[in-house]
Structure formats: structure tokens, C-alpha cells
Coordinates of C-alpha atoms (C1' of nucleotides) in Angstrom, one line a residue:
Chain O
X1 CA 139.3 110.6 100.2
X2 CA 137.8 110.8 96.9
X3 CA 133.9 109.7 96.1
X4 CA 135.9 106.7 94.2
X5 CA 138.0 105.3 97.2
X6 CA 135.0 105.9 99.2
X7 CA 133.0 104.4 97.0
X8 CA 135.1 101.3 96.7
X9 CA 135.4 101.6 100.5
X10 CA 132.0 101.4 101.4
X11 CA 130.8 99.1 98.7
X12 CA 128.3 102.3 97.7
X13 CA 128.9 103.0 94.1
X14 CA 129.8 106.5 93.5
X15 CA 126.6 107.7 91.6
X16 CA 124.6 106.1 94.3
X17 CA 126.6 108.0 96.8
X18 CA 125.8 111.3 95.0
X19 CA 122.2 110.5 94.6
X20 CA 121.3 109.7 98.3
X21 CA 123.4 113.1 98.9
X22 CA 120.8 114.5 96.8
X23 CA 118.3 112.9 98.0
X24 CA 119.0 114.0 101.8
X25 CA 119.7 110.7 103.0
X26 CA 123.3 111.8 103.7
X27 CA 124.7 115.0 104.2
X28 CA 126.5 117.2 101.7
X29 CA 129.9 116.1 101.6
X30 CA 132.8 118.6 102.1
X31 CA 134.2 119.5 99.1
X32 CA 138.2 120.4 97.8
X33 CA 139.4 123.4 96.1
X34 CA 139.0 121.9 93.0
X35 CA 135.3 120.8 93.5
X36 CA 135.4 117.3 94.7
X37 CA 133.6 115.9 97.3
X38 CA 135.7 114.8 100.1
X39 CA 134.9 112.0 102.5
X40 CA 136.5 111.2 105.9
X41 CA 136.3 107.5 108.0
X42 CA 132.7 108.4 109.4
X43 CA 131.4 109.5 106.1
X44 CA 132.7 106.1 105.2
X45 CA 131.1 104.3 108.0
X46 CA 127.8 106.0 107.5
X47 CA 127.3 104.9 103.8
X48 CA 128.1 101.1 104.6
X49 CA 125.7 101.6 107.3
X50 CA 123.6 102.7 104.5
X51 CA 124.3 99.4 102.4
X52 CA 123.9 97.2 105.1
X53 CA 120.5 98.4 105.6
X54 CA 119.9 98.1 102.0
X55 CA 121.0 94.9 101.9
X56 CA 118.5 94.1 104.5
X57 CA 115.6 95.7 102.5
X58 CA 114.7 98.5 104.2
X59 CA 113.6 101.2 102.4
X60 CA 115.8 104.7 101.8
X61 CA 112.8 106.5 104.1
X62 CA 113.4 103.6 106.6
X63 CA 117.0 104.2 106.2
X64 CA 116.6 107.6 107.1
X65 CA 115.1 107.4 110.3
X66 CA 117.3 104.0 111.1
X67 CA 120.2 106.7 110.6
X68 CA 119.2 109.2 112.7
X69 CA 118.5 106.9 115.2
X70 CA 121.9 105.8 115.0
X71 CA 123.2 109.2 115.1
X72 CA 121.3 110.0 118.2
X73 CA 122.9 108.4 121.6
X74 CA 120.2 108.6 123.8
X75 CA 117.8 106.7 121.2
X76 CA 115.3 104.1 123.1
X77 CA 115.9 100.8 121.1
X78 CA 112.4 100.4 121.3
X79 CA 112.3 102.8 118.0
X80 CA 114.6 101.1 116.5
X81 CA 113.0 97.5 117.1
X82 CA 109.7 99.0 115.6
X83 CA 111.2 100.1 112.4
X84 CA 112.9 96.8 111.8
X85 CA 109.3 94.9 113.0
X86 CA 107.4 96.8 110.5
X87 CA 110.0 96.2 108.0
X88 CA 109.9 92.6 108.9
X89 CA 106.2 92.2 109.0
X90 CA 106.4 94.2 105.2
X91 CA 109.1 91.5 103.7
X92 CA 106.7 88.7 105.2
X93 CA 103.3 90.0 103.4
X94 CA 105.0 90.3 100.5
X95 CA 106.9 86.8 100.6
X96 CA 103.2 85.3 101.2
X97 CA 102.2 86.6 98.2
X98 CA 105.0 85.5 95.9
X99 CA 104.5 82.4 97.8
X100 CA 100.8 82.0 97.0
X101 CA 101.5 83.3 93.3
X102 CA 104.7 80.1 92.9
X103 CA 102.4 78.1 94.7
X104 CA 99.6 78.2 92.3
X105 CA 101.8 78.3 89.2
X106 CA 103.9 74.9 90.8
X107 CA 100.5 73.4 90.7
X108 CA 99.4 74.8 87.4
X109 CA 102.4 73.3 85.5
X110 CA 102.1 70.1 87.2
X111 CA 99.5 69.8 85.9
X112 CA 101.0 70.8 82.2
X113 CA 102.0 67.8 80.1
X114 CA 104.4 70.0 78.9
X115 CA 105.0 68.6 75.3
X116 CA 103.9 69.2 71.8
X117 CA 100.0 69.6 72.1
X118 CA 98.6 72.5 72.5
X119 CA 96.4 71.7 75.2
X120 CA 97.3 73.6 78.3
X121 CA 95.9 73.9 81.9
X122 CA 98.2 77.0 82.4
X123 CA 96.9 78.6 79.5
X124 CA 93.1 77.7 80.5
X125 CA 93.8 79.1 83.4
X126 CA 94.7 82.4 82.3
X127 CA 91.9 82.8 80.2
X128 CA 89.4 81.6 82.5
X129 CA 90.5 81.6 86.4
X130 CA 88.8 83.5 88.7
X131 CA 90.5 87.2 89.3
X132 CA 92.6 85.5 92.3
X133 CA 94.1 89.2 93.6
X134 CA 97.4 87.2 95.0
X135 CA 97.1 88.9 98.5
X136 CA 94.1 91.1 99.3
X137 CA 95.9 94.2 100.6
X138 CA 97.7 95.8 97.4
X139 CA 101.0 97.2 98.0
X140 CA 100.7 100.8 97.2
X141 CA 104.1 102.1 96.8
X142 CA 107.8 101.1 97.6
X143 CA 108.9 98.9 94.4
X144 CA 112.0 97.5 95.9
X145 CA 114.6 95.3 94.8
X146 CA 114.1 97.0 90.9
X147 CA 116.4 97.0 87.9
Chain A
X1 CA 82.4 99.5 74.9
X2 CA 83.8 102.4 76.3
X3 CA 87.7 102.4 77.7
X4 CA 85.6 102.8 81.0
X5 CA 83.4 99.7 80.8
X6 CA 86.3 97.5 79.9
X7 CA 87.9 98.6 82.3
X8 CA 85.5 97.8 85.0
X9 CA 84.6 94.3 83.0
X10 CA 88.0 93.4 82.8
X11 CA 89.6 95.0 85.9
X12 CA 92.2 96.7 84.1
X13 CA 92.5 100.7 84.5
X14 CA 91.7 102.6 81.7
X15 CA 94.9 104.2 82.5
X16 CA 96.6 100.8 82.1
X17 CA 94.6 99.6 79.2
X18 CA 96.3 102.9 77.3
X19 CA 99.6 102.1 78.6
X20 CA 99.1 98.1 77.5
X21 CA 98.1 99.9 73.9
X22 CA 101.3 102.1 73.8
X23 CA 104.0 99.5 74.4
X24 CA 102.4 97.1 72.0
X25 CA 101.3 94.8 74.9
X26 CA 97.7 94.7 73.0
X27 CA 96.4 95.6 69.8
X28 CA 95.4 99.3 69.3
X29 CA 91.6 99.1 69.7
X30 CA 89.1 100.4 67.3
X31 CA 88.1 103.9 67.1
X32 CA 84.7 105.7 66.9
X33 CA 84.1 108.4 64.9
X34 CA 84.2 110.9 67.7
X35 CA 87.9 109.0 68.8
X36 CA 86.7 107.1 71.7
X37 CA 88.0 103.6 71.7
X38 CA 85.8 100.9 71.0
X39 CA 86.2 97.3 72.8
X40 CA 84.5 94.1 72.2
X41 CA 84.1 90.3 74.2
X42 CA 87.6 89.4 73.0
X43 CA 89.7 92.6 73.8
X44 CA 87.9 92.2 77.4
X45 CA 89.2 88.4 77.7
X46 CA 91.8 89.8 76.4
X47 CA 92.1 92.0 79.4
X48 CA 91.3 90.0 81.9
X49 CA 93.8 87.7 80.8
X50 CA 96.5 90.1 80.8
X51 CA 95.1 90.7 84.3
X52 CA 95.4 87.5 86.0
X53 CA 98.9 87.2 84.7
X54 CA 100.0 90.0 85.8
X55 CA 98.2 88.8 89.5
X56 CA 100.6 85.9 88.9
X57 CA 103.3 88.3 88.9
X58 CA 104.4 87.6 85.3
X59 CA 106.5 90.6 83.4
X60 CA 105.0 92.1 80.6
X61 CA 107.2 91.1 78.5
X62 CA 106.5 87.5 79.6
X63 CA 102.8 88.6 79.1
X64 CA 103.2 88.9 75.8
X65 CA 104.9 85.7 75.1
X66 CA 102.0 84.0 76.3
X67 CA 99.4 85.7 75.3
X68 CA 100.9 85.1 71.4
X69 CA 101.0 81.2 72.4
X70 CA 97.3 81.7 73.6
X71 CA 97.0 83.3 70.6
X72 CA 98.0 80.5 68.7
X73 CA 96.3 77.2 68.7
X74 CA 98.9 75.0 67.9
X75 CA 101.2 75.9 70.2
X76 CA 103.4 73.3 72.1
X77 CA 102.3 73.3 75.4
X78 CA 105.9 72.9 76.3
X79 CA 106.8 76.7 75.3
X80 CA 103.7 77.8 78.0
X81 CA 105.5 75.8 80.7
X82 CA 108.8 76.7 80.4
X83 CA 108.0 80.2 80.7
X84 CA 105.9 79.3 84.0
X85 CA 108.5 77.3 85.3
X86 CA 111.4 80.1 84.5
X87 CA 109.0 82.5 86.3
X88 CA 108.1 80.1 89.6
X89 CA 111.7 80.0 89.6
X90 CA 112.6 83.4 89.7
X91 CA 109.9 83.6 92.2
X92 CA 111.3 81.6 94.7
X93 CA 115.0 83.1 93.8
X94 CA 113.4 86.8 95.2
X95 CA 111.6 85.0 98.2
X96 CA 114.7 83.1 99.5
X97 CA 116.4 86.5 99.3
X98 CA 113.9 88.2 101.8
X99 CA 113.0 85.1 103.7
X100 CA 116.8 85.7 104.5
X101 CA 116.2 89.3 105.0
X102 CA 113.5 88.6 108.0
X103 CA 115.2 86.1 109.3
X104 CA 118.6 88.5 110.1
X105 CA 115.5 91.0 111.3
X106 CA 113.6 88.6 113.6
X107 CA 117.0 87.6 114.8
X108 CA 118.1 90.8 115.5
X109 CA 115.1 92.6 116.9
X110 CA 114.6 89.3 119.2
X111 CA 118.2 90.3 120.8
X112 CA 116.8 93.7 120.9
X113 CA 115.2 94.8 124.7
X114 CA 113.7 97.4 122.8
X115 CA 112.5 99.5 125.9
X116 CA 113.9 102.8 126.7
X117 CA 117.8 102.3 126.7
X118 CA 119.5 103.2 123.9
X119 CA 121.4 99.8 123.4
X120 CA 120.8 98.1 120.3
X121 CA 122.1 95.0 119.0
X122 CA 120.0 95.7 115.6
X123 CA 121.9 99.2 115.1
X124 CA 125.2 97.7 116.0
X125 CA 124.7 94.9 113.5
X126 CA 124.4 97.7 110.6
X127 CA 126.7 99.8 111.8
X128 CA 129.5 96.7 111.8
X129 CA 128.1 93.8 110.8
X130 CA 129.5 92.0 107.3
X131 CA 128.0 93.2 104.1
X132 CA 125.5 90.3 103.9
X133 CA 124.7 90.7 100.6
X134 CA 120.9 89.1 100.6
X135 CA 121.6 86.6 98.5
X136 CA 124.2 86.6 96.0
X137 CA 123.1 86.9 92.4
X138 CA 121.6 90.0 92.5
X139 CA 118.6 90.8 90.7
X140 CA 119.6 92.9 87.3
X141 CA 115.8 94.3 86.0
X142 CA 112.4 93.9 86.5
X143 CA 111.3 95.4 89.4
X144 CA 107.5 93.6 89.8
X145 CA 105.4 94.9 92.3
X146 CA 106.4 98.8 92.4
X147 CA 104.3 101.6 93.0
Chain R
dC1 C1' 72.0 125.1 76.6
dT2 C1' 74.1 123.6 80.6
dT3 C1' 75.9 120.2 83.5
dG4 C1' 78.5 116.4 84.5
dA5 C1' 80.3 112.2 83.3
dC6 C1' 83.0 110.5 80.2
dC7 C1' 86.7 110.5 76.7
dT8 C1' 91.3 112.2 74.4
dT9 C1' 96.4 113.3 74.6
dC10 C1' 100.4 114.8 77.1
dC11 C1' 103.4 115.5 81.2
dT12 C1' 104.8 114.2 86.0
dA13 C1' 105.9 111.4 89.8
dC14 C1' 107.3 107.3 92.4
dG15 C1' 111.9 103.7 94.0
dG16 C1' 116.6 102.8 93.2
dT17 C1' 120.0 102.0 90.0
dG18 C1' 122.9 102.3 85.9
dG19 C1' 124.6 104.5 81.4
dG20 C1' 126.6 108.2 79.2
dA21 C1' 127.8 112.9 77.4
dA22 C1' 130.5 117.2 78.0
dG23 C1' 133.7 119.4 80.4
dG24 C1' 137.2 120.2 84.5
dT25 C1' 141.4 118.2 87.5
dC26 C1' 145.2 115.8 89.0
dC27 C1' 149.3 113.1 88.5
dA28 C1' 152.8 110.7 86.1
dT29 C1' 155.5 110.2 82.3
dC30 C1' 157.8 111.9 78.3
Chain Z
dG1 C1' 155.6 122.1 79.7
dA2 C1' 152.8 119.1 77.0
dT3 C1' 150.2 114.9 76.8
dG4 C1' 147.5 111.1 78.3
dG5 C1' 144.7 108.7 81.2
dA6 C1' 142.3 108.2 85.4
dC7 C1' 139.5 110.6 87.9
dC8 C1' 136.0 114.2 89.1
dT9 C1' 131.8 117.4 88.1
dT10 C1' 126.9 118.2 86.5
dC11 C1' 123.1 117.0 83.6
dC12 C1' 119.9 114.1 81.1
dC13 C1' 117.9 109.4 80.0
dA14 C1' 116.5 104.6 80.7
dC15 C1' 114.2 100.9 83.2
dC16 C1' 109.0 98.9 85.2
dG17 C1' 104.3 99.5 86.2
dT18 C1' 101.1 102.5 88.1
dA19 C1' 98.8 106.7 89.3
dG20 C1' 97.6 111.7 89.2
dG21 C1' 96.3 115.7 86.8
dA22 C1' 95.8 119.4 83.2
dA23 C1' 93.6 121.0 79.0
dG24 C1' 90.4 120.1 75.8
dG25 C1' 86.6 117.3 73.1
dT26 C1' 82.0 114.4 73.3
dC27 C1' 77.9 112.6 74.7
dA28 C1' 73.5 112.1 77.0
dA29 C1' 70.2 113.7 80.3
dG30 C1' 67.9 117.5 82.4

DNA sequence: CTTGACCTTCCTACGGTGGGAAGGTCCATC
DNA sequence: GATGGACCTTCCCACCGTAGGAAGGTCAAG
């Protein structure tokens, strides 16, 4: 199987497929005569694994130890539940603070007559609102979900 | 006013106030003679500003479009809430998408014992579930809130 | 005059994804 | 056996916003 027909199989693109081989996340594929990397059912299996998790917003690092979890029979699922908890109580501090950010602008341009004048409570706002940090514990790292 | 002292009036890094400078976000401050920057009331509003957009999660590049209508004092309050309301919308676009995420996580890790056995009804769901693609238009750009 | 706090520019990294160039390979068709 | 096109390879660049640090200049206080 070719990186495209594995790509197309797994739903993992193929440059995406090289980079997490890169990156560690898989391991080095096998490779032809000619060069190419070669990739067999559970190679397959692993990257939708892989897109599956990413699809669920874990992180490659999380990703990582999810897989070798996986990998490992005699895991306790208790690991496994921890990693998805944390994940879980991540995605929840960081939909609270999108939540309190839509929730102030909702208010904001209600109250925004929203025609030709120039007077504007959003823009007052702005320019005179208290700092309002929009969570107190800064996220530090992890941009996910980026272009 | 040093780069320093704006940047602790304003709450702006200095090393974000350079960056702001670079992509055109503000106006290239004044120099001293000795090439220090030089920063006044206004660029510090100016800052601040800036600041509690970007608290409210808005892009740079939807920074700049309001700060040009703050700018300008006829401006149809309409323009200011349109971009509020495109942004409170794309807001709640990204949390639907991981208020879907942790729900499939609570759901899982609640069928998860997670004690010592290696059985795992969250690793079997990535391992075989359906793609469960998060939501379906995918996000293209813009990845707020990164490290 | 030294020390230390500040400033300057420039380069690097992060996370994850995509775009594209330059060159090699494989297969089918002429 | 040549040719063309679909594929592969590696390598570099971009995005967004933020931070870290190196190498060197400046300023004020001791």
C-alpha cells in the first residue's frame, strides 16, 4: 500500500502521515526498493486511530501516550480514563472561556443599535472596559484546532 | 514612555507591542534620538484597546477593522456589530464543536471501570469507532488561543 | 567607570496543517 | 522503447500569536 491509498484509507492525508512519522508519533514505515513507504492493514488501523483521537481533540502528545496504551495489552484502563478526563476537563475550561467571551459580546451588541450612528456600546467598551482576562488561568501552550 | 512602561500601563508585552508594530496592527511609534521608542496616552489606549479585544478573542485582523472604525467618528455603528456578531458566531461554531468533543469523552470514560483491567470502552471507540468528524465544517485558519 | 536595567534588532520555537518546487518511479498507452 | 501522467521522495515556506534568547547599544545611579 502506498502513503496515497493509505492515506485515502485512513482519512490521514499523506503529508500529515509523513509528518507525525517525523514527529515520532508513528513509526517509520517500511519502505520499497524504489523508496516508498509501504503500509500494511495495522499501519492503517493505527493512523485512523490517530484521526479518531484528533477528531476528539486530543493533543498529538496525548495521542502518543493514548497509542501506546493501546499498543500495550495489559494497560490498566484507569490510564487511559485519566488521559481522556484531563483532556475533558481541558476542552471544558476552554469552552467556559469562549463561553464568557460570546457571552459578553451577545450582551454587548444587544445593546448596539446597530445602524448608521456612530454611537456604539461595543466600541465604548473596547476603549474603556475593565481588562476582563476572559478566564483567569491562561492557557500556556497547545493552540489546537489551527489553520 | 518607554516600550517597558507601556507595556506594563497597557498590559501588552513589549514583545507583542513590537510584533503589533511589524504587521502594521499599530502605527510605528516615535523614536528618540538614542532609538528607543517613545509612547504617549493615546498609543497606550491604544494598547489597551487592542488588549481587551484580543481578551474577547477577536483576530487581528478583526482588530484592525475595529480599531480603524474606533478610529473614525462617523462610523455606522452597524459595521462594529456585524463584525461582533460574525465573531460571537464563530464563537459558538468552535464551542459546539468541543461541547461535542466532551460529551463523546464524558460518555466514554463514564463506560470506562478505569481500575486495573486492561478493558477499555474508550480505547475501543478510537480504535473502531466512526470517524466523528467534530462537527462538520471544519475550521480553515485562525487558530486563536495558541501558545 | 562600572553595574545593571533597560532598549534595539534578529533568529528560533511551539501546534498542526497545507502549498509547492525539484526530482525520481511506476504503469499504461502509443 | 518512448512518452505522459499519476504517483512518490525530500526540502522549504506559510499561517497565528506568543515567548525565549543572543548580541549589542543606552541610560541612570552608585
Amino acid at each position: 500500500m502506498n502513503i496515497g491509498q493509505a492515506a485515502r484509507a485512513s482519512g490521514v492525508s499523506a503529508k500529515m502521515i509523513r509528518y507525525y512519522e517525523q514527529i515520532g508519533l508513528v513509526r517509520p514505515a517500511e519502505r520499497t526498493d524504489s523508496n516508498y513507504r509501504s503500509f500494511d492493514e495495522k499501519n492503517v488501523n493505527e493512523l485512523r486511530f490517530i484521526k479518531r483521537a484528533r477528531n476528539l481533540g486530543f493533543s498529538v502528545e496525548e495521542i502518543t501516550n493514548l497509542l501506546s496504551l493501546w499498543r500495550d495489552r495489559a494497560r490498566p484502563s484507569r490510564e487511559v480514563k485519566a488521559i481522556a478526563e484531563d483532556h475533558v476537563a481541558e476542552l471544558e475550561g476552554r469552552i467556559a472561556e469562549m463561553q464568557a467571551m460570546a457571552d459578553t459580546l451577545r450582551h454587548l451588541s444587544g445593546c448596539c443599535a446597530g445602524d448608521d450612528r456612530p454611537d456604539c456600546p461595543i466600541l465604548m467598551d473596547l476603549a474603556a472596559g475593565d481588562p476582563r482576562p476572559a478566564g483567569t488561568g491562561r492557557r500556556t501552550a497547545k493552540g489546537r484546532f489551527g489553520g
